Amino acid sequence: MLDTLAIRTQRTTASRIAERDATPLEFGKVFSDHMLVVDYRAGEWQEAQILPFGDLPVSPANSALHYGQAIFEGMKAYPTAGGGVALFRPLDNWARLNASAERMCMPPVPEELFMQGLKELVRLDAPWLPRVPGGALYIRPFMFATDGMLGVRPSESYRFAIITCPVDVYYTKPLRVRFEQQYVRSAEGGAGFAKNAGNYGAAMYPTRLAQQEGYHQLIWTDASEHQYVEESGTMNIVFVIDGKLITPALSTSILDGITRRSVLQLAREMGVAVEERRVSSREVIGALEAGTLQEAFGVGTAATIAPIATIGHEGRDYELPASAPEALSQRLGAALGAIRAGQAPDPHGWMVPV
Ligand code: COI
């Protein structure tokens, strides 16, 4: 697509890029120099601007603050072999942002605005991309209501923005997770499939309880019976049982993860049997007891592929086999990594140069 929008750009006069080399690079704490900001008013998107990264003023009556009319995306840009930068499946994120927007009564972001704004921003801050193993520029597009009005109704004005941050490996150790059987992340018919702010805020308390017990994350289960697996923490979850890759089928309560989608496709192309269906905690624990559960891992943008070492259930911890180089999670991670780095063919056109 040709660049057709005029994006007003105000470059920073004081780059903070030295902050990037702070170690360890903690996820989401250091932000690149610029951000894209676009307002929606009177039924129209206004001029897009790239500005130095900074605070955004809001009315104290802003309905995103009071009623949570706010959505976001998570995506990444990767360094390519020739010294360039490429985005991973950006149109999938654009489509999902707009699915979330519809669920939250927010206006859709036009493709041209999303793609051109994203590319210009990433081009400008490309030097921030850490060219280290596992390094990427994490990109956070988001939109929030800006009406200063306490009435409980959809806002009439919005702000869409994109910020980016340099990241490296998200989880450095295999995860300890446990089944959650009291709290729910989302219910059928709710907004769990959307990336709206409230889904993540409401998950913090049960997650904190699990962390106080020594787990990193939860395995969320369905709202009505607490039997069927939904997601793990902020990731989709995959099990390898008897050589088959099994993952919960999508529903209105499960996020349609782009890493999930990619991993399932790569697994199918490797000849692995893939089942998208209901998976109960009973099936997982049964497979652990029978020794047929070979692997479990989370898949998500921030974490990519995060092997699970321990699954807790009803007060007991079950240990999984250590993740060996021949493990499916490792092979899928390597295949995905090679496509992202431009070291393997990209037959599906997932990588989009900026
Ligand atoms: C992501 O993986 O991009 C997420 O959205 C998870 C989290 C960092 C909120």
Coordinates of C-alpha atoms and ligand atoms in Angstrom, one line a residue:
M1 CA 0.0 0.0 0.0
L2 CA 1.3 3.4 -0.9
D3 CA 1.8 6.0 1.8
T4 CA -1.0 8.5 1.2
L5 CA -1.6 10.1 4.6
A6 CA 0.3 13.2 5.6
I7 CA 1.5 12.4 9.1
R8 CA 2.8 15.5 10.9
T9 CA 6.1 14.5 12.6
Q10 CA 7.8 16.3 15.4
R11 CA 11.1 14.6 16.1
T12 CA 12.6 14.6 19.6
T13 CA 15.5 16.9 20.2
A14 CA 16.8 14.8 23.1
S15 CA 16.9 11.0 22.2
R16 CA 16.8 8.7 25.3
I17 CA 18.2 5.8 23.3
A18 CA 21.0 5.2 25.9
E19 CA 18.2 3.9 28.2
R20 CA 17.7 1.0 25.8
D21 CA 21.0 -0.6 26.9
A22 CA 20.0 -0.7 30.6
T23 CA 20.2 -4.3 31.6
P24 CA 18.1 -6.3 32.3
L25 CA 15.6 -4.8 29.9
E26 CA 12.4 -5.1 31.9
F27 CA 9.3 -5.6 29.7
G28 CA 7.4 -2.4 29.0
K29 CA 9.4 0.0 31.1
V30 CA 11.6 1.8 28.6
F31 CA 9.8 3.4 25.7
S32 CA 11.2 4.5 22.3
D33 CA 11.5 8.2 21.5
H34 CA 8.3 8.7 19.6
M35 CA 4.6 7.9 19.6
L36 CA 1.8 8.1 17.0
V37 CA -1.3 10.0 18.2
V38 CA -4.6 10.5 16.3
D39 CA -7.9 11.9 17.6
Y40 CA -11.4 10.9 16.5
R41 CA -13.9 13.7 16.7
A42 CA -17.3 14.6 15.2
G43 CA -17.4 11.2 13.4
E44 CA -13.9 11.6 11.7
W45 CA -10.3 10.7 12.3
Q46 CA -8.3 13.9 12.5
E47 CA -4.7 14.4 11.4
A48 CA -2.2 11.8 12.5
Q49 CA 0.9 13.0 14.4
I50 CA 4.1 11.5 15.4
L51 CA 5.3 13.2 18.6
P52 CA 8.1 12.8 21.1
F53 CA 6.9 10.1 23.6
G54 CA 5.2 11.8 26.6
D55 CA 2.1 12.1 28.7
L56 CA -1.3 12.4 27.1
P57 CA -3.6 14.9 28.9
V58 CA -7.2 13.6 29.6
S59 CA -10.3 15.0 31.3
P60 CA -10.8 13.6 34.8
A61 CA -14.3 12.6 33.6
N62 CA -12.8 10.6 30.7
S63 CA -15.0 7.5 30.3
A64 CA -12.0 5.2 29.7
L65 CA -11.0 5.9 33.3
H66 CA -14.5 5.4 34.7
Y67 CA -16.0 2.8 32.5
G68 CA -13.1 1.1 30.9
Q69 CA -13.8 2.0 27.3
A70 CA -10.2 1.2 26.2
I71 CA -8.6 -1.4 24.0
F72 CA -5.1 -2.4 22.9
E73 CA -3.0 -4.6 20.7
G74 CA 0.3 -6.3 21.2
M75 CA 2.6 -6.9 18.2
K76 CA 6.3 -6.9 17.4
A77 CA 8.8 -5.7 14.8
Y78 CA 11.9 -7.9 14.3
P79 CA 15.4 -7.2 12.9
T80 CA 15.9 -8.8 9.5
A81 CA 19.1 -10.4 8.1
G82 CA 19.9 -7.4 5.9
G83 CA 19.8 -4.9 8.8
G84 CA 16.2 -4.0 8.1
V85 CA 13.0 -4.2 10.2
A86 CA 9.9 -6.2 9.5
L87 CA 6.5 -6.3 11.3
F88 CA 4.9 -9.7 12.1
R89 CA 1.4 -10.1 10.7
P90 CA 0.4 -6.5 11.3
L91 CA -2.9 -6.7 9.4
D92 CA -4.0 -9.5 11.8
N93 CA -3.5 -7.0 14.6
W94 CA -5.3 -4.3 12.8
A95 CA -8.3 -6.7 12.2
R96 CA -8.3 -7.7 15.8
L97 CA -8.1 -4.2 17.1
N98 CA -11.2 -3.4 15.1
A99 CA -13.0 -6.5 16.4
S100 CA -12.2 -5.3 19.9
A101 CA -13.4 -1.8 18.9
E102 CA -16.7 -3.1 17.7
R103 CA -17.3 -5.0 20.9
M104 CA -16.6 -1.8 22.9
C105 CA -18.7 0.5 20.7
M106 CA -15.6 2.3 19.4
P107 CA -14.9 3.5 15.9
P108 CA -12.8 1.3 13.6
V109 CA -9.3 2.5 12.7
P110 CA -8.9 2.6 8.9
E111 CA -6.3 0.2 7.6
E112 CA -4.3 3.0 5.9
L113 CA -4.1 5.0 9.1
F114 CA -3.0 1.9 11.2
M115 CA -0.5 0.6 8.7
Q116 CA 1.1 3.9 7.6
G117 CA 1.2 5.3 11.1
L118 CA 2.8 2.1 12.3
K119 CA 5.4 1.9 9.6
E120 CA 6.4 5.6 9.9
L121 CA 6.7 5.3 13.7
V122 CA 8.7 2.0 13.5
R123 CA 11.0 3.4 10.8
L124 CA 11.7 6.5 12.9
D125 CA 12.5 4.5 16.0
A126 CA 14.1 1.5 14.3
P127 CA 17.5 2.2 16.1
W128 CA 15.7 1.3 19.3
L129 CA 15.2 -2.3 18.1
P130 CA 17.7 -4.4 20.2
R131 CA 19.7 -6.6 17.8
V132 CA 20.3 -9.3 20.4
P133 CA 18.9 -12.9 20.7
G134 CA 15.2 -12.6 21.4
G135 CA 15.3 -8.9 20.7
A136 CA 12.3 -7.1 19.2
L137 CA 10.4 -3.8 19.2
Y138 CA 7.2 -4.5 21.1
I139 CA 4.4 -2.3 19.7
R140 CA 1.4 -1.3 21.6
P141 CA -1.4 0.3 19.6
F142 CA -4.3 1.4 21.8
M143 CA -7.5 3.4 21.7
F144 CA -9.4 5.0 24.5
A145 CA -12.5 7.2 25.0
T146 CA -11.9 10.9 25.5
D147 CA -15.3 12.4 26.2
G148 CA -15.2 14.3 29.5
M149 CA -18.6 13.1 30.5
L150 CA -19.8 10.8 33.3
G151 CA -22.9 9.5 31.5
V152 CA -22.7 5.7 30.9
R153 CA -22.8 5.6 27.1
P154 CA -20.2 5.2 24.4
S155 CA -18.0 8.2 24.1
E156 CA -18.2 10.4 21.0
S157 CA -14.5 11.1 20.9
Y158 CA -11.5 8.8 21.0
R159 CA -7.7 8.8 20.8
F160 CA -5.8 6.1 19.0
A161 CA -2.1 6.0 19.7
I162 CA 0.9 3.7 19.2
I163 CA 3.9 3.5 21.5
T164 CA 6.8 1.0 21.2
C165 CA 9.4 -0.4 23.5
P166 CA 12.6 -2.4 23.1
V167 CA 12.2 -5.9 24.6
D168 CA 14.1 -9.2 24.9
V169 CA 13.0 -12.5 26.4
Y170 CA 9.8 -12.2 28.4
Y171 CA 9.9 -15.3 30.6
T172 CA 13.4 -16.4 31.3
K173 CA 12.4 -19.6 33.2
P174 CA 9.8 -22.4 32.4
L175 CA 6.5 -21.5 34.1
R176 CA 4.8 -22.7 37.1
V177 CA 1.0 -22.4 36.6
R178 CA -2.1 -23.7 38.3
F179 CA -5.7 -24.3 37.4
E180 CA -8.0 -21.5 38.6
Q181 CA -11.2 -22.8 40.0
Q182 CA -12.8 -19.9 41.7
Y183 CA -12.2 -16.7 39.7
V184 CA -12.9 -16.3 36.0
R185 CA -11.2 -14.3 33.3
S186 CA -14.2 -14.1 31.1
A187 CA -17.5 -15.9 30.3
E188 CA -19.2 -17.0 27.1
G189 CA -20.9 -13.9 25.7
G190 CA -18.6 -11.6 27.5
A191 CA -15.7 -9.6 26.1
G192 CA -12.9 -12.2 26.6
F193 CA -12.1 -12.4 22.9
A194 CA -11.5 -8.7 22.8
K195 CA -8.3 -7.0 24.0
N196 CA -10.1 -4.5 26.2
A197 CA -8.4 -3.1 29.2
G198 CA -10.8 -4.5 31.8
N199 CA -10.0 -8.1 30.9
Y200 CA -6.5 -7.6 32.1
G201 CA -7.3 -5.4 35.1
A202 CA -9.8 -7.9 36.5
A203 CA -7.3 -10.8 36.1
M204 CA -4.7 -9.1 38.4
Y205 CA -6.2 -10.1 41.7
P206 CA -6.6 -13.9 41.1
T207 CA -3.1 -13.8 39.5
R208 CA -1.7 -12.1 42.5
L209 CA -3.2 -14.8 44.8
A210 CA -1.5 -17.5 42.6
Q211 CA 1.8 -15.7 42.7
Q212 CA 1.6 -15.5 46.5
E213 CA 1.5 -19.3 46.3
G214 CA 4.6 -19.5 44.2
Y215 CA 3.1 -19.8 40.7
H216 CA 3.8 -17.4 37.8
Q217 CA 0.4 -17.6 36.2
L218 CA -3.0 -19.2 36.2
I219 CA -4.7 -21.6 33.8
W220 CA -8.0 -19.9 33.4
T221 CA -11.0 -22.3 33.2
D222 CA -14.5 -21.8 31.9
A223 CA -16.9 -19.6 33.9
S224 CA -19.8 -22.1 34.3
E225 CA -18.1 -25.4 35.3
H226 CA -14.4 -24.5 36.0
Q227 CA -13.5 -27.6 34.1
Y228 CA -12.4 -26.5 30.7
V229 CA -9.1 -24.8 29.9
E230 CA -9.3 -21.3 28.4
E231 CA -6.0 -19.5 28.5
S232 CA -2.9 -19.2 30.7
G233 CA -2.2 -15.8 32.1
T234 CA -2.2 -13.4 29.2
M235 CA -1.4 -16.2 26.7
N236 CA -3.2 -18.9 24.8
I237 CA -2.2 -22.4 25.9
V238 CA -1.2 -25.6 24.1
F239 CA -0.7 -29.1 25.3
V240 CA 1.2 -31.9 23.5
I241 CA -0.5 -35.2 24.5
D242 CA 0.6 -38.4 22.8
G243 CA 2.3 -36.4 20.0
K244 CA -0.9 -34.4 19.2
L245 CA -1.0 -30.7 19.7
I246 CA -4.2 -29.9 21.6
T247 CA -5.5 -26.4 22.4
P248 CA -8.9 -25.0 23.4
A249 CA -11.1 -24.0 20.5
L250 CA -11.7 -20.3 20.1
S251 CA -14.9 -18.9 21.6
T252 CA -16.2 -15.5 22.8
S253 CA -14.3 -16.0 26.0
I254 CA -10.9 -16.8 24.4
L255 CA -8.5 -14.3 22.7
D256 CA -7.9 -15.2 19.1
G257 CA -4.1 -15.1 19.5
I258 CA -1.9 -14.3 16.5
T259 CA 0.9 -16.3 17.9
R260 CA -1.6 -19.1 18.5
R261 CA -2.7 -19.0 14.9
S262 CA 0.8 -19.0 13.6
V263 CA 2.0 -21.9 15.9
L264 CA -1.0 -24.1 14.9
Q265 CA -0.3 -23.4 11.2
L266 CA 3.4 -24.2 11.5
A267 CA 2.6 -27.4 13.5
R268 CA 0.1 -28.6 10.8
E269 CA 2.8 -27.9 8.2
M270 CA 5.3 -30.0 10.2
G271 CA 2.8 -32.9 10.0
V272 CA 1.7 -32.7 13.6
A273 CA -1.9 -33.6 14.3
V274 CA -3.6 -30.4 15.7
E275 CA -6.9 -30.5 17.7
E276 CA -8.8 -27.3 18.5
R277 CA -11.4 -28.5 21.0
R278 CA -12.5 -28.4 24.6
V279 CA -9.7 -29.6 26.9
S280 CA -10.7 -30.4 30.5
S281 CA -8.5 -30.1 33.6
R282 CA -9.4 -33.8 34.1
E283 CA -7.9 -34.7 30.7
V284 CA -4.7 -32.7 31.4
I285 CA -4.2 -34.2 34.9
G286 CA -5.1 -37.7 33.6
A287 CA -2.4 -37.3 30.9
L288 CA 0.1 -36.1 33.4
E289 CA -0.6 -39.1 35.6
A290 CA -0.4 -41.5 32.6
G291 CA 2.8 -39.9 31.4
T292 CA 1.3 -39.0 28.1
L293 CA 1.4 -35.2 28.6
Q294 CA 4.7 -34.4 26.9
E295 CA 4.6 -30.7 26.8
A296 CA 2.5 -27.7 27.7
F297 CA 3.3 -24.1 26.7
G298 CA 1.8 -20.7 26.5
V299 CA 1.8 -18.8 23.2
G300 CA 1.5 -15.0 23.0
T301 CA 3.0 -11.9 21.4
A302 CA 5.0 -10.7 24.4
A303 CA 6.1 -14.2 25.6
T304 CA 6.2 -15.9 22.1
I305 CA 6.4 -19.5 23.3
A306 CA 6.7 -20.1 27.0
P307 CA 7.3 -23.7 28.2
I308 CA 5.4 -24.8 31.3
A309 CA 7.4 -26.8 33.9
T310 CA 4.8 -27.3 36.6
I311 CA 1.0 -27.5 36.7
G312 CA -0.8 -27.2 40.0
H313 CA -4.2 -28.6 40.6
E314 CA -6.2 -29.1 43.8
G315 CA -3.2 -28.5 46.0
R316 CA -0.8 -30.8 44.1
D317 CA 2.0 -29.9 41.7
Y318 CA 2.6 -32.0 38.7
E319 CA 6.0 -31.7 37.0
L320 CA 6.4 -31.9 33.2
P321 CA 9.4 -33.3 31.4
A322 CA 12.1 -30.7 30.9
S323 CA 11.9 -28.9 27.5
A324 CA 14.5 -30.6 25.3
P325 CA 15.7 -29.2 21.9
E326 CA 13.6 -31.8 20.1
A327 CA 10.5 -30.7 22.0
L328 CA 7.7 -29.4 19.7
S329 CA 7.7 -26.0 21.5
Q330 CA 11.4 -25.6 20.7
R331 CA 10.9 -26.7 17.1
L332 CA 8.0 -24.3 16.7
G333 CA 9.9 -21.5 18.3
A334 CA 12.9 -22.1 16.0
A335 CA 10.7 -22.2 12.9
L336 CA 8.9 -19.0 13.9
G337 CA 12.2 -17.3 14.8
A338 CA 13.7 -18.2 11.4
I339 CA 10.7 -16.7 9.5
R340 CA 10.9 -13.6 11.7
A341 CA 14.6 -13.1 11.1
G342 CA 14.3 -13.7 7.4
Q343 CA 16.4 -16.8 7.6
A344 CA 13.6 -19.1 6.3
P345 CA 11.1 -18.7 3.5
D346 CA 7.9 -16.9 4.5
P347 CA 5.3 -18.6 2.2
H348 CA 2.4 -17.0 4.0
G349 CA 3.7 -13.4 3.7
W350 CA 3.7 -12.9 7.5
M351 CA 6.6 -10.5 7.5
V352 CA 5.9 -6.9 6.3
P353 CA 9.0 -4.7 5.9
V354 CA 8.6 -1.2 7.2
Ligands
COI1 C1 0.8 -9.6 24.5 O1 1.3 -10.7 24.5 O2 1.1 -8.7 23.6 C2 -0.2 -9.2 25.5 O3 -1.1 -8.5 25.2 C3 0.0 -9.7 26.8 C4 0.4 -8.7 27.9 C5 1.7 -8.1 27.8 C6 -0.7 -7.8 28.2

